[in-house]
PDB file of C-alpha atoms in Angstrom:
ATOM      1  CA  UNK A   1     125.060 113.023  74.351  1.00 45.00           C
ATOM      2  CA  UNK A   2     123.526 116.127  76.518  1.00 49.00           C
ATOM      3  CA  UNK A   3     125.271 116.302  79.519  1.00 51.00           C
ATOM      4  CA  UNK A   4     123.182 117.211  82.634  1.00 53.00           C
ATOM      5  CA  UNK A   5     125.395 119.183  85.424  1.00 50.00           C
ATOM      6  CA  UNK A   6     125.075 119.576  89.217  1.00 53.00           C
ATOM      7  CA  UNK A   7     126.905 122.183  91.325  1.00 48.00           C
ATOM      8  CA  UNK A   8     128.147 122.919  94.729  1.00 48.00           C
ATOM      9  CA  UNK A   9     129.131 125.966  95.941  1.00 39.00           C
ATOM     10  CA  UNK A  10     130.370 127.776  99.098  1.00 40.00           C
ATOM     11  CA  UNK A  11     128.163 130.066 101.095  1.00 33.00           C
ATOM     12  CA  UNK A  12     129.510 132.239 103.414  1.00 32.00           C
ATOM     13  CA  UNK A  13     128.052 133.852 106.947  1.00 34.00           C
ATOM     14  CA  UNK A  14     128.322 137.496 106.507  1.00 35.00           C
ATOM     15  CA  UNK A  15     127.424 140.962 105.537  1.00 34.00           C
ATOM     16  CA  UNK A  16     126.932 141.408 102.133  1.00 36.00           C
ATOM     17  CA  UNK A  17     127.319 145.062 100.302  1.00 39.00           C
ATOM     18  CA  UNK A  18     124.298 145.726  98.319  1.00 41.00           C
ATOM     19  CA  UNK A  19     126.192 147.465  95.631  1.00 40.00           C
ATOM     20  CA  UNK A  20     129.400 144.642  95.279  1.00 42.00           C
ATOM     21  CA  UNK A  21     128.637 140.993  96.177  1.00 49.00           C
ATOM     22  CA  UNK A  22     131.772 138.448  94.828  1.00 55.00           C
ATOM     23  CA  UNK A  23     131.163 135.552  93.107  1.00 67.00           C
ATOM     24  CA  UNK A  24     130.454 132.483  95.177  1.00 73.00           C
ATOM     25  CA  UNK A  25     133.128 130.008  94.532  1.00 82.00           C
ATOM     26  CA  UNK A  26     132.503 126.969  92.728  1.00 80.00           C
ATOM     27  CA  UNK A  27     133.386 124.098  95.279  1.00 80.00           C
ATOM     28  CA  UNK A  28     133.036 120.881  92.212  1.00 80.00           C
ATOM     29  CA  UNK A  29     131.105 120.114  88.723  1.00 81.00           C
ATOM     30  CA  UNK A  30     129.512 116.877  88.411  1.00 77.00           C
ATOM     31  CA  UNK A  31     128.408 116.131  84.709  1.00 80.00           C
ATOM     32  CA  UNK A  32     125.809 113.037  84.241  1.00 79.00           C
ATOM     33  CA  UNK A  33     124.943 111.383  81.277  1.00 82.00           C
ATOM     34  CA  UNK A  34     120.981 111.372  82.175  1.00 85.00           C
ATOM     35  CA  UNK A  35     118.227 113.565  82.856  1.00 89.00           C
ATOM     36  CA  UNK A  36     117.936 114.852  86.477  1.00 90.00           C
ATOM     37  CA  UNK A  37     114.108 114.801  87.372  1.00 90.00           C
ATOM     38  CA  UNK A  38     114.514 113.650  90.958  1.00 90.00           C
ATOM     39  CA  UNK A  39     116.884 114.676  93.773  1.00 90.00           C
ATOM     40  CA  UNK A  40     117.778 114.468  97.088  1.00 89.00           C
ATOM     41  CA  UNK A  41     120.814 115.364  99.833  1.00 86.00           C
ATOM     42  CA  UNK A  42     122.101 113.912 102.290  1.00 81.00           C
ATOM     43  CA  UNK A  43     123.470 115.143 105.201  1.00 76.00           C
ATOM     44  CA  UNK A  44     126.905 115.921 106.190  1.00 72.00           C
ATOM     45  CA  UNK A  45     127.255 112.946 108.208  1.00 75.00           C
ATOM     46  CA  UNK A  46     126.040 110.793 105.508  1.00 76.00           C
ATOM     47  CA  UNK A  47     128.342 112.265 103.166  1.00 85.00           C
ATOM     48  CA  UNK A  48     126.141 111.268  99.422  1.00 89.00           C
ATOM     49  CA  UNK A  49     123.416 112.254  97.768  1.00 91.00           C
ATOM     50  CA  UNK A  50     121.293 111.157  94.401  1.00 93.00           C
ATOM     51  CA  UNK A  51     120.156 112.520  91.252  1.00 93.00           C
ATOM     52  CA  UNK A  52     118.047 110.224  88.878  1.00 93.00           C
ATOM     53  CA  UNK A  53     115.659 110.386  85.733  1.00 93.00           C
ATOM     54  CA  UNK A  54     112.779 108.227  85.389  1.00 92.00           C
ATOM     55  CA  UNK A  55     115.110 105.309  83.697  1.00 92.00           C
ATOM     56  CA  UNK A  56     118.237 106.027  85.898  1.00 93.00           C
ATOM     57  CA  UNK A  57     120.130 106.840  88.873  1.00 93.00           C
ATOM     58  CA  UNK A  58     123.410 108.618  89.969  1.00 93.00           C
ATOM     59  CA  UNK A  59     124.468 108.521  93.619  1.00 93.00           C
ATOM     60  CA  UNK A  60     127.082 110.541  94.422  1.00 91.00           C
ATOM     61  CA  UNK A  61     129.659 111.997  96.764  1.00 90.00           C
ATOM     62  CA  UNK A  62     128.843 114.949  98.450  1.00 87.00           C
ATOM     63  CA  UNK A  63     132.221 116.788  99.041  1.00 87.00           C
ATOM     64  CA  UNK A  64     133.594 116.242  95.579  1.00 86.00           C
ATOM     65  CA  UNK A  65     130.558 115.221  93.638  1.00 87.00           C
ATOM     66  CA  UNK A  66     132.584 112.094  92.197  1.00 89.00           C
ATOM     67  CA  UNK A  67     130.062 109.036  91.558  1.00 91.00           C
ATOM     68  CA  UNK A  68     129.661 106.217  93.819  1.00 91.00           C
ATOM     69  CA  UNK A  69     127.626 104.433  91.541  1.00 93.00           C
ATOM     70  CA  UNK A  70     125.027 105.074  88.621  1.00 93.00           C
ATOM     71  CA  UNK A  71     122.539 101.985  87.025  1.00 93.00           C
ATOM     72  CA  UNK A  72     119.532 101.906  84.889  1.00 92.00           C
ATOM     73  CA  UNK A  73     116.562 100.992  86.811  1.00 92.00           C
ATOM     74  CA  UNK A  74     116.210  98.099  84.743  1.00 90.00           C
ATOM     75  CA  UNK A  75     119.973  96.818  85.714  1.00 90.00           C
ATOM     76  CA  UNK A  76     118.691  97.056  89.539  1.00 88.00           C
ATOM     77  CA  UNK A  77     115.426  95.375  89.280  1.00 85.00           C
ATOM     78  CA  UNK A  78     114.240  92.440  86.809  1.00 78.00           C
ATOM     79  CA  UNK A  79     110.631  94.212  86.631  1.00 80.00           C
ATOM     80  CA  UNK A  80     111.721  97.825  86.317  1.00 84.00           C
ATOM     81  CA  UNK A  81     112.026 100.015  82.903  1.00 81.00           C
ATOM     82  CA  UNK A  82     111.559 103.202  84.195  1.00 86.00           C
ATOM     83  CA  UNK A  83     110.177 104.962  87.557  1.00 92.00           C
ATOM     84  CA  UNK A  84     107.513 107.077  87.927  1.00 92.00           C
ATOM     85  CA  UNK A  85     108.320 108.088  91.747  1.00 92.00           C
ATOM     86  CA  UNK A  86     111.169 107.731  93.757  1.00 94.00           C
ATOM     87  CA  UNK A  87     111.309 108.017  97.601  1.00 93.00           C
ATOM     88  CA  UNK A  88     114.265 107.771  99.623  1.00 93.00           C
ATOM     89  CA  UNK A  89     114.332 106.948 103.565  1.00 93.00           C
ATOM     90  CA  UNK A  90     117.575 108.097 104.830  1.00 91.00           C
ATOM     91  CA  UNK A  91     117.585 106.813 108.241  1.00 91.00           C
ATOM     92  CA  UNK A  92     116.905 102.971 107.002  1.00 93.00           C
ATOM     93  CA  UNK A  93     119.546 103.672 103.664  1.00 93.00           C
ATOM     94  CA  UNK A  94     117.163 102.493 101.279  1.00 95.00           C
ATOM     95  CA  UNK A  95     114.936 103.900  98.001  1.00 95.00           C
ATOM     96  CA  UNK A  96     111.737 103.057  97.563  1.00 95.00           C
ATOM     97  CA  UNK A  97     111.321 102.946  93.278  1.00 94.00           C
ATOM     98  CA  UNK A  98     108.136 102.610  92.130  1.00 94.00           C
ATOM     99  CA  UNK A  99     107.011 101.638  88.227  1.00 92.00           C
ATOM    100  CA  UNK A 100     103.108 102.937  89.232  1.00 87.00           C
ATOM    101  CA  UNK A 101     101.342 100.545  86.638  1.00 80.00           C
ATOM    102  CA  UNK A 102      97.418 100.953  86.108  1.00 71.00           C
ATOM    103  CA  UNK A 103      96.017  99.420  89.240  1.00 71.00           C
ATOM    104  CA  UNK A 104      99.553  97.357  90.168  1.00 85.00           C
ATOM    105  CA  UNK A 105     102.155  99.353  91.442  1.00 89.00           C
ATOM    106  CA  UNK A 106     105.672  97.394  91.183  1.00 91.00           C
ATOM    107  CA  UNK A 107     108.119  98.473  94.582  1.00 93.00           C
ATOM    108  CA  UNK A 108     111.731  97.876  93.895  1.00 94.00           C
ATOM    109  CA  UNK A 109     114.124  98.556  97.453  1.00 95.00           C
ATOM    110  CA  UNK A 110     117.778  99.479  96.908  1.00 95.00           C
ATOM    111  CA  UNK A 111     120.289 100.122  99.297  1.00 95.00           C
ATOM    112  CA  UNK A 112     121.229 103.794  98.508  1.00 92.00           C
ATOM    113  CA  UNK A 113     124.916 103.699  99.437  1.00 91.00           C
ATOM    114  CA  UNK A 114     125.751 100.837  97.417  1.00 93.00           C
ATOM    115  CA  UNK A 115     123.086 100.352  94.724  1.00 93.00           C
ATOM    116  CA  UNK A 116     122.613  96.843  95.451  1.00 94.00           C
ATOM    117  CA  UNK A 117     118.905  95.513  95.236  1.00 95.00           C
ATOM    118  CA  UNK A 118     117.314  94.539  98.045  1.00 96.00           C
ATOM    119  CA  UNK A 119     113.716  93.054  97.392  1.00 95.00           C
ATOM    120  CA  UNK A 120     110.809  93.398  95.042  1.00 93.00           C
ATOM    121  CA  UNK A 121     107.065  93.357  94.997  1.00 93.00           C
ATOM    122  CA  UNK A 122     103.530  94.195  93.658  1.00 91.00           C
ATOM    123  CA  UNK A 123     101.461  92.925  97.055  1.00 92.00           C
ATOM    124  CA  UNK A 124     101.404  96.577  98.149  1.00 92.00           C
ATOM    125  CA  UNK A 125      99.524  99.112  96.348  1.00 88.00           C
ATOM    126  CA  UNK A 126      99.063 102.497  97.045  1.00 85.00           C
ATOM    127  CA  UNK A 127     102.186 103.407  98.173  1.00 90.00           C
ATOM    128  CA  UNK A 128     103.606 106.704  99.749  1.00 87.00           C
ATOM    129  CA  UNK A 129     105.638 108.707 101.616  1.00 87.00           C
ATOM    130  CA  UNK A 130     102.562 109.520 104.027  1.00 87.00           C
ATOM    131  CA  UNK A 131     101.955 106.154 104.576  1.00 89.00           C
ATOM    132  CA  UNK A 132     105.866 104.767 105.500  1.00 94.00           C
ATOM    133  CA  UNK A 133     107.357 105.053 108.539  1.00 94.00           C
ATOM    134  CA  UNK A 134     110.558 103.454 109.471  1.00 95.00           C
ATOM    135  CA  UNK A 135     111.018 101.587 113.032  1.00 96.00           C
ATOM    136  CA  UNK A 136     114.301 101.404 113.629  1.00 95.00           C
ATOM    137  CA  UNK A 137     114.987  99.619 116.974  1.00 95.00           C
ATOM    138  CA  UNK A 138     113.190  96.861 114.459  1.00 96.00           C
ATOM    139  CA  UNK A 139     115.246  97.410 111.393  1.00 96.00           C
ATOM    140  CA  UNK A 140     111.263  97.683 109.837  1.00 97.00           C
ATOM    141  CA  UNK A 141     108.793  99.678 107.553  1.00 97.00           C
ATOM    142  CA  UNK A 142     105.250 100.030 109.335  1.00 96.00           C
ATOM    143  CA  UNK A 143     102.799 100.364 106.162  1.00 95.00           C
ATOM    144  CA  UNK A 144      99.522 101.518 106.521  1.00 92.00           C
ATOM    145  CA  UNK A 145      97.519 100.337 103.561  1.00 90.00           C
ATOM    146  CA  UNK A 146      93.682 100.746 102.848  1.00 85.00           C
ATOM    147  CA  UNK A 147      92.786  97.846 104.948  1.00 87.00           C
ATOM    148  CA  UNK A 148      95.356  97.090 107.154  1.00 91.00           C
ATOM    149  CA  UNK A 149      99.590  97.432 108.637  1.00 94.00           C
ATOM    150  CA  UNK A 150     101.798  95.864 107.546  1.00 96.00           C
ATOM    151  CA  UNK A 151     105.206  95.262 109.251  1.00 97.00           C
ATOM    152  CA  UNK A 152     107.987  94.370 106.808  1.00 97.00           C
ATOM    153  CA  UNK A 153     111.994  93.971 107.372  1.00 97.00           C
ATOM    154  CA  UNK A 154     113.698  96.822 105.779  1.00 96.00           C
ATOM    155  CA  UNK A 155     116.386  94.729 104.235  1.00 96.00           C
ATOM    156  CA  UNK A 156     114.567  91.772 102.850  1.00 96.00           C
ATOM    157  CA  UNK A 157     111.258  92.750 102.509  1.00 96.00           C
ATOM    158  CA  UNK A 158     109.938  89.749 104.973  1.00 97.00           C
ATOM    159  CA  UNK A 159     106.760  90.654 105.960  1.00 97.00           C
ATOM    160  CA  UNK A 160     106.630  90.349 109.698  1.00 97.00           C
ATOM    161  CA  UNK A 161     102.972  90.660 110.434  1.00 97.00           C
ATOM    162  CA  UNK A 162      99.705  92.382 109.379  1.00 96.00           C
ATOM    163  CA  UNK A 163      96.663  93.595 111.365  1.00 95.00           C
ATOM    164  CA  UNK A 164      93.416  95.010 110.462  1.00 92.00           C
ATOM    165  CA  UNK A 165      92.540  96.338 113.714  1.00 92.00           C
ATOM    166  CA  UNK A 166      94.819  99.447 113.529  1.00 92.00           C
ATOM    167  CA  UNK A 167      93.509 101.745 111.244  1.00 88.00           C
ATOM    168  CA  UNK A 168      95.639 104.832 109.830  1.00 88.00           C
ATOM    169  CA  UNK A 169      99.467 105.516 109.834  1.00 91.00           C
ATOM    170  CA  UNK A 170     101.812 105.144 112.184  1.00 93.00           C
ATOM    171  CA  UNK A 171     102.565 108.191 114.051  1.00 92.00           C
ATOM    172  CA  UNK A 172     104.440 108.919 117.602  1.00 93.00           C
ATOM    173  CA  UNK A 173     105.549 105.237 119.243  1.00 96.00           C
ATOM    174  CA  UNK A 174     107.084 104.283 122.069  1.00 97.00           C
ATOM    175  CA  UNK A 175     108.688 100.876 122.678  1.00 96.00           C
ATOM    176  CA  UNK A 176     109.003  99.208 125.893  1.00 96.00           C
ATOM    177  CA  UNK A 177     112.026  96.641 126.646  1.00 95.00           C
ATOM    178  CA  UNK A 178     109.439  93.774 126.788  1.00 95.00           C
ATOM    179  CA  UNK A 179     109.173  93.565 122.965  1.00 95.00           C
ATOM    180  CA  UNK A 180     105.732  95.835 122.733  1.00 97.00           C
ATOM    181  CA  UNK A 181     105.027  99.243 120.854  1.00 97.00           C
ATOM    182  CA  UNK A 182     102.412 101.775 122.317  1.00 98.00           C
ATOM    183  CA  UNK A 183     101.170 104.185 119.005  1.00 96.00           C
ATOM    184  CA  UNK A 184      98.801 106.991 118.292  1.00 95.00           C
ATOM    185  CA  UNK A 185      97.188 106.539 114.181  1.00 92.00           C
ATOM    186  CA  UNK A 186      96.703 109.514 112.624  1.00 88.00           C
ATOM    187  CA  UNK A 187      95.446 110.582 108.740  1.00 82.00           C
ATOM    188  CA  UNK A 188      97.627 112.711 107.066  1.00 73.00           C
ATOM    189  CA  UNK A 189      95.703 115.425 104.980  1.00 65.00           C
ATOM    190  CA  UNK A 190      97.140 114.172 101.500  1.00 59.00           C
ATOM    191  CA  UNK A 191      95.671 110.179 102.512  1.00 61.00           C
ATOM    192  CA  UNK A 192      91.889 111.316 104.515  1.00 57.00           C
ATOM    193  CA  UNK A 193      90.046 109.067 101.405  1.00 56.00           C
ATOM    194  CA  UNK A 194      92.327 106.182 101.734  1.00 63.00           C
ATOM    195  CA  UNK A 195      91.224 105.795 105.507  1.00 67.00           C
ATOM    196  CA  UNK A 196      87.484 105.689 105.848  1.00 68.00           C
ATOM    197  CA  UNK A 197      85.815 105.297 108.833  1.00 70.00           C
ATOM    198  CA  UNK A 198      89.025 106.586 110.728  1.00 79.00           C
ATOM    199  CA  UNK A 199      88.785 107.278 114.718  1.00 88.00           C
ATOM    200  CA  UNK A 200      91.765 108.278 117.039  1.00 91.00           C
ATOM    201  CA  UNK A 201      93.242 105.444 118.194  1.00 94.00           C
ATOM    202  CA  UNK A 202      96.343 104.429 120.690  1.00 96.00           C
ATOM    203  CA  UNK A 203      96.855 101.279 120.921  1.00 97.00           C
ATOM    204  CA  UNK A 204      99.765  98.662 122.624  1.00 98.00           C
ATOM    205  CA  UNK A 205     100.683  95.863 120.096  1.00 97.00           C
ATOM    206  CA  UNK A 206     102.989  92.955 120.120  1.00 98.00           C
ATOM    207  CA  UNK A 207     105.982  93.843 117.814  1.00 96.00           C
ATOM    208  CA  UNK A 208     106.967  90.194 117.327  1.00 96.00           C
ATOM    209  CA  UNK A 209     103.274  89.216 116.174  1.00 96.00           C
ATOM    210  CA  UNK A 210     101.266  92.231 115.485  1.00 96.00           C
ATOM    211  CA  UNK A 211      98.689  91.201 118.202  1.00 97.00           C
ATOM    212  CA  UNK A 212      96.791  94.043 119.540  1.00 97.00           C
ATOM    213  CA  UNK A 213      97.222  93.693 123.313  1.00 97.00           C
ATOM    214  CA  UNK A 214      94.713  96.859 124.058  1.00 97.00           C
ATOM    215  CA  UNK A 215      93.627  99.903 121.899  1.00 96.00           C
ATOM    216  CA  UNK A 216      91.684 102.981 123.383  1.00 97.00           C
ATOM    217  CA  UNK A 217      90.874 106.427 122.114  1.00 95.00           C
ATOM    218  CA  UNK A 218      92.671 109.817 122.475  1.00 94.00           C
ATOM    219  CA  UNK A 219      91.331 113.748 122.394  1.00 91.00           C
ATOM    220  CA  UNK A 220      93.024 115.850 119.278  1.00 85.00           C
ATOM    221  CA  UNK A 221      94.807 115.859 116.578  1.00 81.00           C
ATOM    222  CA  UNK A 222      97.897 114.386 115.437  1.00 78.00           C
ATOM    223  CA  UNK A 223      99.533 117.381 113.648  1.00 77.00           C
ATOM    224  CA  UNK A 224     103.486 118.463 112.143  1.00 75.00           C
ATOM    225  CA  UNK A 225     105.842 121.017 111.777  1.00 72.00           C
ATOM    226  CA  UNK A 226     105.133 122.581 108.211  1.00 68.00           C
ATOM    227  CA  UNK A 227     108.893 121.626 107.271  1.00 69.00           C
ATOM    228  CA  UNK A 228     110.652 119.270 108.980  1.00 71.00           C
ATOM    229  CA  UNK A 229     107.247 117.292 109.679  1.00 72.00           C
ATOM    230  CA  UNK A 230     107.667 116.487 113.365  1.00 79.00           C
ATOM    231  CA  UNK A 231     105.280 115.953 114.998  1.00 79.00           C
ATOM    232  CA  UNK A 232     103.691 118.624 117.108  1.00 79.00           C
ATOM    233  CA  UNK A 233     102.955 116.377 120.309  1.00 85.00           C
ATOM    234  CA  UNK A 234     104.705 113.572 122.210  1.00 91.00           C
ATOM    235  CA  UNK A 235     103.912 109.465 123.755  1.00 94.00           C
ATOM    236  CA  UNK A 236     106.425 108.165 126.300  1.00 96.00           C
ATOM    237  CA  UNK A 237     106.084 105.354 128.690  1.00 96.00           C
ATOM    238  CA  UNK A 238     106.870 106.511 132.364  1.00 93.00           C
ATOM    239  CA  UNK A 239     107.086 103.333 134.660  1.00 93.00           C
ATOM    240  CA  UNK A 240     103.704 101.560 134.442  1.00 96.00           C
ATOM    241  CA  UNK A 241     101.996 104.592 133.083  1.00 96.00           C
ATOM    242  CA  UNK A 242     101.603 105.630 129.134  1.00 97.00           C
ATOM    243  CA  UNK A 243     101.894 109.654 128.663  1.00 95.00           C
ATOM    244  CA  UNK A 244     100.450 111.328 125.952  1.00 95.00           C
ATOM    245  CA  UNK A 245     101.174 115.068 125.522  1.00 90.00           C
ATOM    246  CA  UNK A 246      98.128 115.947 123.216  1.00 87.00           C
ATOM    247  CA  UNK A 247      95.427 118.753 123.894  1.00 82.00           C
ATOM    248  CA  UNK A 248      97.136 119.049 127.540  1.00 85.00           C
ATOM    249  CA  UNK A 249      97.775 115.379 129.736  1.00 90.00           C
ATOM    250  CA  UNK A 250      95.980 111.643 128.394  1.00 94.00           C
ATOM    251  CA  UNK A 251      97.036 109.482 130.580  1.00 95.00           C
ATOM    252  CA  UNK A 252      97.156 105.920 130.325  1.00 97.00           C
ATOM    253  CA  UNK A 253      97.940 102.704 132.183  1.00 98.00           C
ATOM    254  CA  UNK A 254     100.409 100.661 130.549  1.00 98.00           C
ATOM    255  CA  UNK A 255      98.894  97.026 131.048  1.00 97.00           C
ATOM    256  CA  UNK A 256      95.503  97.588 130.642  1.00 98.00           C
ATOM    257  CA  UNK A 257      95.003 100.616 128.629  1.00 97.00           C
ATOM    258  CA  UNK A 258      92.478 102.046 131.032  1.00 98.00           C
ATOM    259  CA  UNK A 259      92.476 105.617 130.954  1.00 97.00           C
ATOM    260  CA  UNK A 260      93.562 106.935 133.991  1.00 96.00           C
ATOM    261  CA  UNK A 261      93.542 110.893 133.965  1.00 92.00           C
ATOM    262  CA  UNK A 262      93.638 113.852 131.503  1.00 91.00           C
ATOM    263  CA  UNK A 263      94.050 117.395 131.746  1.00 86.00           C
ATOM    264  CA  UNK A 264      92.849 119.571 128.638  1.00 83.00           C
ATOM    265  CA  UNK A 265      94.950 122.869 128.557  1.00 77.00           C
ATOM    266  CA  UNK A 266      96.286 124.849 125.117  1.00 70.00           C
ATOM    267  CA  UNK A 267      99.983 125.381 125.094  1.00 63.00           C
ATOM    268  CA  UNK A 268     100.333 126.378 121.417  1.00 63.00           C
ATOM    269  CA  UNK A 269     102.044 129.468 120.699  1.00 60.00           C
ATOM    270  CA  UNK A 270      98.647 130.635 118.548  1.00 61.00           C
ATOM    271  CA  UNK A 271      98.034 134.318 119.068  1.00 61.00           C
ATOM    272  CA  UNK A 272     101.792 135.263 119.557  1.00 64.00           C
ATOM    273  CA  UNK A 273     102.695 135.955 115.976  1.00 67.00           C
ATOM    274  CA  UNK A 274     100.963 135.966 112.720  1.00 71.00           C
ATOM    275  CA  UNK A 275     100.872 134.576 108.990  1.00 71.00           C
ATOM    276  CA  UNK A 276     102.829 136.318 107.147  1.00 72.00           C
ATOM    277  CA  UNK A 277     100.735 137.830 103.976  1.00 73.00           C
ATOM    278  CA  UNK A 278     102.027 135.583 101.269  1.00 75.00           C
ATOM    279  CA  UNK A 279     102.471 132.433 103.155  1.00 70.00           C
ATOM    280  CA  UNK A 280     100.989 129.417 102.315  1.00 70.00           C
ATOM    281  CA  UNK A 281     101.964 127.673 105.104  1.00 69.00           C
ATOM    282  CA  UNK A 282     102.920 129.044 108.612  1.00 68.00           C
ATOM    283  CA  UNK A 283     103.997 127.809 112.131  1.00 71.00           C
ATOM    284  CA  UNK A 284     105.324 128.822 115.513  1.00 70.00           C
ATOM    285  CA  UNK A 285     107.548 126.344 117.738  1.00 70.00           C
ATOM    286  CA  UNK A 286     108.927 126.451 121.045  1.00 69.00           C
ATOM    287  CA  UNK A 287     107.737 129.329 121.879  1.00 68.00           C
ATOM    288  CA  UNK A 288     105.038 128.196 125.078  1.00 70.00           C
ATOM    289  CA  UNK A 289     107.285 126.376 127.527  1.00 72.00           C
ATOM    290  CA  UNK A 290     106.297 122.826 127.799  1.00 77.00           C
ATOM    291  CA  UNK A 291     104.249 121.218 130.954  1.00 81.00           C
ATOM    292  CA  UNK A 292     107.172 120.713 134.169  1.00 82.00           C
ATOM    293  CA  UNK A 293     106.330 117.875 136.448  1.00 81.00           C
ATOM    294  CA  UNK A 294     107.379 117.514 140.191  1.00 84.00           C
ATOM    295  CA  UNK A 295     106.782 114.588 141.180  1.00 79.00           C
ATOM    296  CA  UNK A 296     102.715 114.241 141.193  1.00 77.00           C
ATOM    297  CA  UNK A 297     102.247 117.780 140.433  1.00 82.00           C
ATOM    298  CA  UNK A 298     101.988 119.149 136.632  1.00 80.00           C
ATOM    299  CA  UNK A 299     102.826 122.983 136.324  1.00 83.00           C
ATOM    300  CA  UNK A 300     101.869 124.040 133.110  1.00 79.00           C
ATOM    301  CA  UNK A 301     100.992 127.359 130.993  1.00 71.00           C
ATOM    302  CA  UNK A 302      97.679 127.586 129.830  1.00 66.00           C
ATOM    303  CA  UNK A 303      97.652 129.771 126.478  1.00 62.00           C
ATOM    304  CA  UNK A 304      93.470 129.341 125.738  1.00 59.00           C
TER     305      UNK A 304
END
């Protein structure tokens, strides 16, 4: 059998001689029986990482590359033979496996440190990475689909609640201590025909029930970093008082959702560098000091 290999080696911090560079050590060798068409890594806290072909799956340690586990997708899941996407979300320890059949996607959920299998189901179609976002002060996967969110326990695949009155995907939320979640929707570029008729939209929402308790509208967009994919803007709650930091100051009032003030003021860094020639994508952070408030006073710098 063809043996598929993955390697780790050292890098070291340094200056390195044009004219003699030594070998980079080889740290470990890990040789899998199976095709390696999908991969990701873990961090160093989380210590493993995966490797998988379309019909299985090798999770394995990342300081000596030894297995943890390996299984054939259709050892983990009754309805799976093979995959034709695989998405991992770290923070919740789970993989999303999906068998993308014509117009009936099949979702498998495996933990990712163990391999054990979690839940299955083809109710939601459509799927993607876009349209996922973990909560995890609720253990829970917010999924926007075409016409409406979902709210579904990570680990058993419950589904919580649904809504149709919240339109888009999930992006910065805050939760207060009273069991409700303030959010902004946004489309991301890859789902704009999924999401038709889409407006900007915060709204406050019952966690436990998915009732919307008020929903208003905000000024901008709801943009990311080009890699890490935060997001470019921030929502906190301050007292009785919901702050978004989007296009300057939207201000909002906490039980009612009345909007209360709003400053409009630039304080991207646009103008202080640009795109490099070849880059397809490009970005400046942290560069335009963010808004300081003293008390009721906001001091900010205005880059338009």
């Amino acid at each position: 059998m063809k043996k598929h290999f993955l390697f780790s080696i050292a890098l070291f911090a340094g200056l390195i001689s044009v004219k003699a560079q030594d070998d980079m050590p080889l740290v470990w060798e890990s040789r899998m029986d199976h095709k390696i068409v999908h991969t990701g890594t873990g961090t160093e806290e989380r210590g493993f990482s995966y490797a998988a072909s379309d019909k299985e799956i090798t999770v394995f340690d990342n300081k000596t590359g030894k297995p943890r586990w390996n299984k054939k997708f259709k050892e983990l899941a009754p309805k799976l033979g093979k995959i034709d996407d695989l998405i991992p979300f770290w923070e919740s320890d789970v993989i999303f496996l999906f068998d993308r059949k014509l117009g009936k996607d099949v979702l498998a959920v495996v933990e990712m440190e163990s391999g054990n299998f979690l839940w299955s189901t083809d109710k939601y179609q459509d799927v993607d990475e876009e349209n996922v976002v973990y909560i995890p002060e609720e253990q829970s996967f917010a999924i926007s689909l075409k016409k409406e969110l979902v709210f579904i326990r990570a680990r058993t695949g419950e589904e919580r609640w649904s809504t149709a009155k919240f339109k888009g995907v999930v992006g910065k939320y805050a939760i207060t201590p009273d069991g409700y979640m303030v959010m902004v929707n946004f489309v991301p570029s890859s789902l704009g025909a999924l999401f038709t008729g889409f407006k900007n939209q915060i709204a406050k929402i019952d966690i436990r029930n998915g009732d919307i308790i008020w929903e208003n509208t905000y000024v901008g967009r709801a943009e990311r970093k080009v890699i890490s994919r935060e997001f470019l803007y921030d929502l906190f709650v301050d007292g009785d008082k919901v702050m978004l930091m989007m296009n300057g100051y939207q201000v909002y009032d906490l039980k009612t959702g009345a909007s209360l003030w709003s400053a409009a003021f630039d304080y991207t860094p646009d103008g202080i560098g640009k795109r490099p020639a070849d880059a397809r994508k490009f970005g400046i952070y942290g560069a335009v000091a963010d808004p300081v408030r003293v008390g009721d006073d906001l001091y900010v710098l205005d880059m338009s």
